[in-house]
């Protein structure tokens, strides 16, 4: 029973961000077809932030009309919309319309808005639903959420997204009345994909369908646990409700006296936090998610691509793997100390600062063209993602213990951090062009 619930919780978590993560890893193929070209990511950034209307409405409903929002109905609705949107993308993503004399991928952008609405709203609906289950399953849910980025990344790597090679080409140079041929020009060419973008979108639809089925089955779990614990003695009930959120229960002695004490003082098993500590926890949520969901992803290409396509793909795949690995570590080695989580956030921020520095130095970062430089940038991305993912999991577990409302506001803080990070980076990347891209085959850097 427990293993099945863990599997369902993980599969349910897959539906949280799999659609948007899938779109981002597929962009290298999409931008070569749609008329917006490389401006398309800036459009998507704005669309995703507009989709924060969904979590805003859910949060306001919880605040203004507590208890009246049917979260299960909302989850069924958004997962169904996500499945439909993925299928529509597979058929209509290439369609364009002419507006103001220019072609635009209107269908792709509109459907992407609904996918973004699904994923953003999941932050304030999926987590509160998981409160109905014993606390150990929330970590499994975070593993599934991490896999929602890792699995599409692996599929995209198998598809061959972004893999390039340097080839010699012949260029024609006009020189007055003569046309000279230059046989020594080098050009970056991307290898064709192993399967089409349409197949990839069908894969995303299948992932969303699996998440919907898992949610439908999870709806039966709280009733099953209630029936299975009705005839158990008090200490057995305590053991079911312990886990990550009840470390104090491990030291309660057995027998009638210990059981009676546990019943008379049930709140002692949950740590209390002051207003300033809760403010610090929510600040961590905003900061960590701002870095991992907004700031650093905006410059990962600039940070890694100058070291070559191998370094870029390794950093993308391994950093995605670091997320679920951090969740597994949090499951077996939980650490609730706010001091520890604060220090770990600083360590992760330090690795993020190195990544940002290499992006700012693009297309000529330090140690470019060396094995050490490649290894350092890959490891920096892995440790950055892993450290902050551990913080996100443990903060989620801590707030889960406080109340249903605390977890809802946790989801809102996730979206606020992500939005602030993305909106901060958008003008720096797309308006002021503080980060410069380089051609792997032709960029020459000073020694």
Coordinates of C-alpha atoms in Angstrom, one line a residue:
X1 CA 0.0 0.0 0.0
X2 CA 2.7 2.5 1.0
X3 CA 4.8 1.7 -2.1
X4 CA 1.8 2.2 -4.3
X5 CA 1.0 5.6 -2.7
X6 CA 4.6 6.7 -3.1
X7 CA 4.4 5.8 -6.8
X8 CA 1.1 7.6 -7.3
X9 CA 2.4 10.7 -5.5
X10 CA 5.5 10.8 -7.7
X11 CA 3.5 10.4 -10.8
X12 CA 1.1 13.1 -9.7
X13 CA 4.0 15.4 -9.2
X14 CA 5.1 14.8 -12.8
X15 CA 2.2 16.8 -14.0
X16 CA 3.2 20.0 -12.1
X17 CA 5.7 21.5 -14.6
X18 CA 6.3 18.8 -17.2
X19 CA 4.6 20.8 -20.0
X20 CA 6.5 24.1 -19.6
X21 CA 9.8 22.3 -18.9
X22 CA 9.2 20.3 -22.1
X23 CA 8.6 23.4 -24.1
X24 CA 11.8 25.0 -23.0
X25 CA 14.0 22.0 -23.9
X26 CA 12.2 21.7 -27.3
X27 CA 12.8 25.4 -28.2
X28 CA 16.0 24.8 -30.2
X29 CA 13.8 22.9 -32.8
X30 CA 10.8 25.2 -32.5
X31 CA 12.6 28.5 -33.1
X32 CA 13.9 27.4 -36.4
X33 CA 10.3 27.0 -37.7
X34 CA 8.2 29.7 -36.1
X35 CA 8.4 33.3 -37.5
X36 CA 9.5 34.8 -34.2
X37 CA 12.8 33.0 -34.4
X38 CA 15.1 33.5 -31.4
X39 CA 12.7 36.2 -30.0
X40 CA 10.3 33.4 -29.1
X41 CA 11.8 32.8 -25.6
X42 CA 11.1 36.4 -24.7
X43 CA 7.5 35.9 -25.7
X44 CA 7.2 32.8 -23.6
X45 CA 8.6 34.5 -20.6
X46 CA 5.9 37.2 -20.7
X47 CA 3.2 34.5 -21.3
X48 CA 4.3 32.4 -18.3
X49 CA 4.1 35.5 -16.1
X50 CA 0.7 36.4 -17.3
X51 CA -0.4 32.8 -16.4
X52 CA 0.3 33.7 -12.8
X53 CA -3.3 35.0 -12.9
X54 CA -4.3 31.4 -12.0
X55 CA -2.5 31.0 -8.7
X56 CA -3.4 34.6 -7.8
X57 CA -7.1 33.8 -8.2
X58 CA -6.7 30.6 -6.1
X59 CA -4.8 32.4 -3.4
X60 CA -7.4 35.2 -3.2
X61 CA -10.2 32.6 -3.0
X62 CA -8.5 30.9 0.0
X63 CA -8.1 34.3 1.6
X64 CA -11.5 35.9 1.0
X65 CA -13.7 32.7 1.0
X66 CA -11.8 30.1 3.0
X67 CA -13.1 26.6 2.6
X68 CA -15.3 27.3 -0.4
X69 CA -12.8 26.4 -3.1
X70 CA -13.1 22.8 -4.3
X71 CA -9.4 22.1 -4.9
X72 CA -10.0 18.6 -6.3
X73 CA -12.3 20.0 -9.0
X74 CA -9.7 22.6 -9.8
X75 CA -7.0 20.0 -10.2
X76 CA -9.1 17.8 -12.4
X77 CA -9.9 20.9 -14.6
X78 CA -6.3 22.1 -15.0
X79 CA -4.9 18.6 -15.7
X80 CA -7.6 18.0 -18.3
X81 CA -6.8 21.4 -19.9
X82 CA -3.1 20.5 -19.9
X83 CA -3.7 17.2 -21.7
X84 CA -5.9 18.9 -24.3
X85 CA -3.4 21.7 -24.8
X86 CA -0.5 19.3 -25.5
X87 CA -2.6 17.5 -28.1
X88 CA -3.6 20.8 -29.8
X89 CA 0.1 21.8 -29.8
X90 CA 1.0 18.6 -31.7
X91 CA -1.5 19.5 -34.5
X92 CA -1.4 23.3 -34.6
X93 CA 2.0 24.5 -33.3
X94 CA 3.2 25.4 -36.9
X95 CA 0.1 27.4 -37.8
X96 CA 0.6 31.2 -38.3
X97 CA -1.6 34.2 -38.8
X98 CA -0.7 37.6 -40.3
X99 CA -1.1 40.5 -38.0
X100 CA -0.1 44.1 -38.9
X101 CA 1.6 42.7 -42.0
X102 CA 3.8 40.2 -40.1
X103 CA 3.4 36.5 -39.5
X104 CA 2.9 35.4 -35.9
X105 CA 2.6 31.9 -34.4
X106 CA -0.7 32.9 -32.7
X107 CA -1.9 29.3 -32.1
X108 CA 1.4 28.3 -30.4
X109 CA 1.4 31.3 -28.2
X110 CA -2.3 31.0 -27.2
X111 CA -1.9 27.3 -26.4
X112 CA 1.3 27.9 -24.5
X113 CA -0.6 30.4 -22.3
X114 CA -3.1 27.6 -21.2
X115 CA -0.2 25.3 -20.5
X116 CA 1.5 27.9 -18.4
X117 CA -1.8 28.5 -16.6
X118 CA -1.9 24.8 -15.8
X119 CA 1.6 24.6 -14.5
X120 CA 1.5 27.9 -12.5
X121 CA -1.8 27.0 -10.8
X122 CA -0.4 23.6 -9.8
X123 CA 1.9 25.3 -7.3
X124 CA -1.1 26.4 -5.2
X125 CA -3.4 23.4 -5.6
X126 CA -1.2 20.2 -5.8
X127 CA 0.7 20.9 -2.5
X128 CA -2.5 21.6 -0.4
X129 CA -4.0 18.4 -1.7
X130 CA -1.0 16.4 -0.6
X131 CA -1.7 17.6 3.0
X132 CA -4.5 15.0 3.1
X133 CA -1.9 12.2 3.0
X134 CA 0.7 11.3 5.6
X135 CA 3.7 13.7 5.5
X136 CA 6.3 11.2 4.1
X137 CA 4.5 11.4 0.8
X138 CA 5.1 15.1 0.2
X139 CA 8.8 14.4 -0.3
X140 CA 7.9 11.8 -2.9
X141 CA 5.7 14.4 -4.6
X142 CA 8.7 16.7 -4.8
X143 CA 10.7 13.9 -6.4
X144 CA 8.0 13.7 -9.1
X145 CA 8.1 17.5 -9.5
X146 CA 11.8 17.3 -10.0
X147 CA 11.4 14.5 -12.6
X148 CA 9.0 16.8 -14.5
X149 CA 12.1 18.6 -15.7
X150 CA 14.5 15.7 -15.8
X151 CA 12.4 13.3 -17.9
X152 CA 11.7 15.8 -20.7
X153 CA 15.3 16.8 -20.7
X154 CA 16.4 13.2 -21.2
X155 CA 13.9 12.7 -24.0
X156 CA 15.1 15.9 -25.6
X157 CA 18.7 14.7 -25.4
X158 CA 17.6 11.5 -27.1
X159 CA 15.9 13.5 -29.7
X160 CA 19.1 15.4 -30.4
X161 CA 17.9 18.9 -29.5
X162 CA 20.7 21.4 -29.9
X163 CA 23.5 19.0 -30.9
X164 CA 25.7 20.8 -33.4
X165 CA 28.9 20.3 -35.4
X166 CA 31.3 22.5 -37.2
X167 CA 31.6 22.1 -40.9
X168 CA 33.5 23.7 -43.7
X169 CA 31.3 25.6 -46.2
X170 CA 32.0 27.5 -49.4
X171 CA 31.0 31.2 -49.3
X172 CA 30.6 33.5 -52.3
X173 CA 32.1 36.9 -51.8
X174 CA 31.2 39.7 -54.3
X175 CA 34.2 41.8 -55.3
X176 CA 33.1 44.3 -57.8
X177 CA 32.4 42.3 -61.0
X178 CA 34.0 39.1 -59.6
X179 CA 32.6 36.4 -57.4
X180 CA 35.3 34.9 -55.2
X181 CA 34.9 31.5 -53.5
X182 CA 36.1 31.0 -49.9
X183 CA 36.4 27.3 -49.2
X184 CA 37.7 27.7 -45.7
X185 CA 34.7 29.2 -43.9
X186 CA 33.4 27.3 -40.8
X187 CA 29.8 27.2 -40.0
X188 CA 27.8 25.7 -37.0
X189 CA 25.2 23.3 -38.2
X190 CA 22.6 21.5 -36.0
X191 CA 22.1 17.8 -36.6
X192 CA 18.5 16.7 -37.5
X193 CA 16.3 15.4 -34.7
X194 CA 15.8 11.7 -34.2
X195 CA 12.0 12.2 -34.0
X196 CA 9.7 15.1 -34.7
X197 CA 8.4 17.9 -32.5
X198 CA 4.9 16.5 -32.9
X199 CA 6.0 13.2 -31.3
X200 CA 7.5 15.1 -28.4
X201 CA 4.2 17.0 -27.8
X202 CA 2.3 13.7 -27.8
X203 CA 4.8 12.5 -25.2
X204 CA 4.0 15.5 -23.0
X205 CA 0.3 14.7 -23.4
X206 CA 1.0 11.2 -22.2
X207 CA 2.8 12.5 -19.1
X208 CA -0.1 14.8 -18.2
X209 CA -2.5 11.9 -18.6
X210 CA -0.5 9.7 -16.3
X211 CA -0.6 12.5 -13.7
X212 CA -4.4 12.8 -14.0
X213 CA -4.8 9.1 -13.5
X214 CA -2.5 9.1 -10.5
X215 CA -4.5 12.0 -9.0
X216 CA -7.8 10.1 -9.5
X217 CA -6.4 7.1 -7.6
X218 CA -4.9 9.3 -4.9
X219 CA -8.3 10.7 -4.1
X220 CA -9.1 7.3 -2.6
X221 CA -6.0 7.1 -0.4
X222 CA -7.2 9.4 2.5
X223 CA -10.3 7.3 3.0
X224 CA -8.2 4.1 2.9
X225 CA -5.9 5.4 5.6
X226 CA -8.8 6.4 7.7
X227 CA -10.4 2.9 7.5
X228 CA -7.1 1.2 8.1
X229 CA -6.3 3.2 11.3
X230 CA -9.7 3.1 12.9
X231 CA -9.0 0.0 15.0
X232 CA -5.4 0.7 15.8
X233 CA -4.1 1.7 19.2
X234 CA -2.9 5.3 19.9
X235 CA 0.8 4.7 19.4
X236 CA 0.2 3.0 16.0
X237 CA -1.8 6.1 14.9
X238 CA 1.0 8.3 16.1
X239 CA 3.5 6.2 14.0
X240 CA 1.3 6.6 10.9
X241 CA 1.2 10.4 11.3
X242 CA 4.9 10.7 12.2
X243 CA 7.7 10.5 9.6
X244 CA 9.5 13.7 8.6
X245 CA 7.2 16.0 10.5
X246 CA 7.3 14.3 13.9
X247 CA 10.9 13.7 15.0
X248 CA 10.0 14.1 18.6
X249 CA 7.7 11.0 18.5
X250 CA 10.8 8.8 18.2
X251 CA 11.7 9.5 21.8
X252 CA 8.3 8.9 23.3
X253 CA 8.4 5.8 25.5
X254 CA 5.9 3.0 24.9
X255 CA 3.2 1.9 27.3
X256 CA 0.2 3.6 28.7
X257 CA 2.0 6.5 30.2
X258 CA 3.7 7.5 27.0
X259 CA 0.6 7.0 25.0
X260 CA -1.4 9.2 27.4
X261 CA 1.2 11.9 27.3
X262 CA 1.2 11.9 23.5
X263 CA -2.6 12.3 23.5
X264 CA -2.7 15.1 26.1
X265 CA 0.1 17.1 24.3
X266 CA -0.2 16.3 20.6
X267 CA 1.3 19.7 19.6
X268 CA 4.6 19.0 21.1
X269 CA 5.5 16.7 18.1
X270 CA 5.4 19.7 15.8
X271 CA 7.9 22.5 16.1
X272 CA 6.5 26.0 16.6
X273 CA 8.0 29.0 14.7
X274 CA 7.9 32.7 15.6
X275 CA 6.7 35.3 13.2
X276 CA 10.3 36.3 12.3
X277 CA 11.2 32.7 11.7
X278 CA 8.2 32.2 9.4
X279 CA 9.1 35.4 7.6
X280 CA 12.6 34.0 7.1
X281 CA 11.2 30.7 5.8
X282 CA 9.0 32.5 3.2
X283 CA 11.9 34.7 2.3
X284 CA 13.9 31.5 1.6
X285 CA 11.0 30.3 -0.6
X286 CA 11.0 33.5 -2.7
X287 CA 14.8 33.7 -3.0
X288 CA 15.5 30.1 -3.8
X289 CA 12.7 29.9 -6.4
X290 CA 13.6 33.2 -7.9
X291 CA 17.1 31.8 -8.6
X292 CA 16.1 28.3 -9.8
X293 CA 13.0 29.2 -11.8
X294 CA 13.7 32.7 -13.1
X295 CA 17.2 34.2 -12.9
X296 CA 19.7 31.3 -13.7
X297 CA 17.6 29.5 -16.3
X298 CA 17.5 32.7 -18.3
X299 CA 21.3 32.6 -18.7
X300 CA 22.1 28.9 -18.7
X301 CA 22.9 29.0 -22.4
X302 CA 25.2 31.9 -22.0
X303 CA 26.8 30.3 -19.0
X304 CA 27.5 26.9 -20.6
X305 CA 27.4 27.2 -24.4
X306 CA 30.8 28.9 -24.6
X307 CA 32.3 25.8 -23.2
X308 CA 30.8 23.7 -26.0
X309 CA 27.7 21.7 -26.7
X310 CA 28.9 18.8 -24.6
X311 CA 29.3 21.0 -21.5
X312 CA 25.9 22.5 -22.1
X313 CA 24.0 19.2 -22.4
X314 CA 25.8 17.7 -19.5
X315 CA 25.0 20.7 -17.3
X316 CA 21.3 20.6 -18.4
X317 CA 20.9 16.8 -17.9
X318 CA 22.9 16.4 -14.7
X319 CA 21.5 19.5 -13.0
X320 CA 18.0 18.2 -13.8
X321 CA 19.0 14.9 -12.2
X322 CA 20.3 16.8 -9.1
X323 CA 16.7 17.9 -8.3
X324 CA 15.2 14.5 -7.7
X325 CA 18.4 13.3 -6.0
X326 CA 18.2 16.2 -3.6
X327 CA 14.6 15.1 -2.8
X328 CA 15.7 11.6 -2.1
X329 CA 18.4 12.9 0.2
X330 CA 15.8 15.0 2.0
X331 CA 13.6 11.9 2.5
X332 CA 16.3 9.9 4.2
X333 CA 18.4 12.7 5.8
X334 CA 16.0 15.5 6.7
X335 CA 17.5 18.5 8.4
X336 CA 15.0 21.1 9.7
X337 CA 17.4 23.6 11.2
X338 CA 16.8 27.0 9.8
X339 CA 20.4 27.9 10.3
X340 CA 21.5 24.9 8.2
X341 CA 19.0 25.7 5.5
X342 CA 20.1 29.4 5.4
X343 CA 23.8 28.3 5.1
X344 CA 22.9 25.8 2.4
X345 CA 21.0 28.6 0.5
X346 CA 24.1 30.7 0.7
X347 CA 26.2 27.9 -0.7
X348 CA 23.8 27.3 -3.5
X349 CA 23.7 31.0 -4.2
X350 CA 27.5 31.0 -4.4
X351 CA 27.4 28.4 -7.2
X352 CA 24.7 30.4 -8.9
X353 CA 26.9 33.5 -8.7
X354 CA 29.7 31.6 -10.5
X355 CA 27.3 30.5 -13.2
X356 CA 26.0 34.1 -13.6
X357 CA 29.6 35.3 -13.8
X358 CA 30.5 32.9 -16.6
X359 CA 27.3 34.0 -18.4
X360 CA 28.4 37.6 -18.1
X361 CA 31.8 36.8 -19.5
X362 CA 30.3 34.9 -22.5
X363 CA 31.5 34.2 -25.2
X364 CA 34.9 34.1 -23.5
X365 CA 34.6 32.8 -19.9
X366 CA 37.5 31.7 -17.8
X367 CA 39.1 28.4 -18.5
X368 CA 37.4 28.1 -21.9
X369 CA 38.6 25.3 -24.0
X370 CA 40.0 23.3 -21.0
X371 CA 38.8 20.1 -19.4
X372 CA 38.9 21.9 -16.0
X373 CA 36.7 24.7 -17.2
X374 CA 34.2 22.2 -18.6
X375 CA 34.1 20.2 -15.4
X376 CA 33.8 23.2 -13.2
X377 CA 30.8 24.7 -15.0
X378 CA 29.0 21.4 -15.1
X379 CA 29.6 20.7 -11.4
X380 CA 28.7 24.3 -10.5
X381 CA 25.3 23.8 -12.1
X382 CA 24.8 20.4 -10.5
X383 CA 25.6 21.8 -7.0
X384 CA 23.6 24.9 -7.5
X385 CA 20.5 22.9 -8.4
X386 CA 21.0 20.2 -5.8
X387 CA 21.6 22.5 -2.8
X388 CA 18.6 24.8 -3.5
X389 CA 16.4 21.9 -4.4
X390 CA 17.1 20.4 -0.9
X391 CA 16.2 23.7 0.7
X392 CA 12.9 23.8 -1.3
X393 CA 11.9 20.4 -0.2
X394 CA 12.6 20.9 3.5
X395 CA 10.9 24.3 3.5
X396 CA 7.9 22.7 1.9
X397 CA 7.9 20.0 4.6
X398 CA 8.2 22.6 7.4
X399 CA 5.3 24.6 6.1
X400 CA 3.2 21.5 5.6
X401 CA 3.3 21.0 9.3
X402 CA 2.0 24.5 10.1
X403 CA -1.4 24.5 8.4
X404 CA -3.2 24.2 5.1
X405 CA -3.0 28.0 4.7
X406 CA 0.7 28.0 5.2
X407 CA 1.2 25.5 2.4
X408 CA -1.1 27.6 0.1
X409 CA 1.0 30.7 0.8
X410 CA 4.1 28.6 0.2
X411 CA 2.9 28.0 -3.3
X412 CA 2.1 31.7 -3.8
X413 CA 5.6 32.6 -2.6
X414 CA 7.0 30.1 -5.1
X415 CA 5.2 31.9 -7.9
X416 CA 6.2 35.4 -6.6
X417 CA 9.9 34.4 -6.5
X418 CA 9.7 32.9 -10.0
X419 CA 7.9 35.9 -11.4
X420 CA 10.3 38.4 -9.9
X421 CA 13.3 36.5 -11.1
X422 CA 12.0 36.1 -14.7
X423 CA 10.9 39.8 -14.9
X424 CA 14.2 41.0 -13.6
X425 CA 16.2 39.0 -16.2
X426 CA 13.9 39.7 -19.2
X427 CA 15.1 43.3 -19.8
X428 CA 18.7 42.5 -19.0
X429 CA 18.8 39.7 -21.6
X430 CA 16.4 40.9 -24.3
X431 CA 16.4 44.7 -24.0
X432 CA 19.8 45.8 -22.7
X433 CA 21.6 42.7 -24.1
X434 CA 24.1 42.4 -21.2
X435 CA 24.8 38.8 -22.2
X436 CA 26.5 38.1 -25.5
X437 CA 26.1 34.8 -27.4
X438 CA 29.0 33.3 -29.3
X439 CA 29.4 30.9 -32.2
X440 CA 31.2 27.8 -30.9
X441 CA 32.9 27.3 -34.2
X442 CA 34.0 30.8 -35.0
X443 CA 34.4 32.8 -31.8
X444 CA 38.0 33.6 -31.1
X445 CA 38.9 34.6 -27.5
X446 CA 42.2 36.2 -26.3
X447 CA 44.6 33.8 -24.6

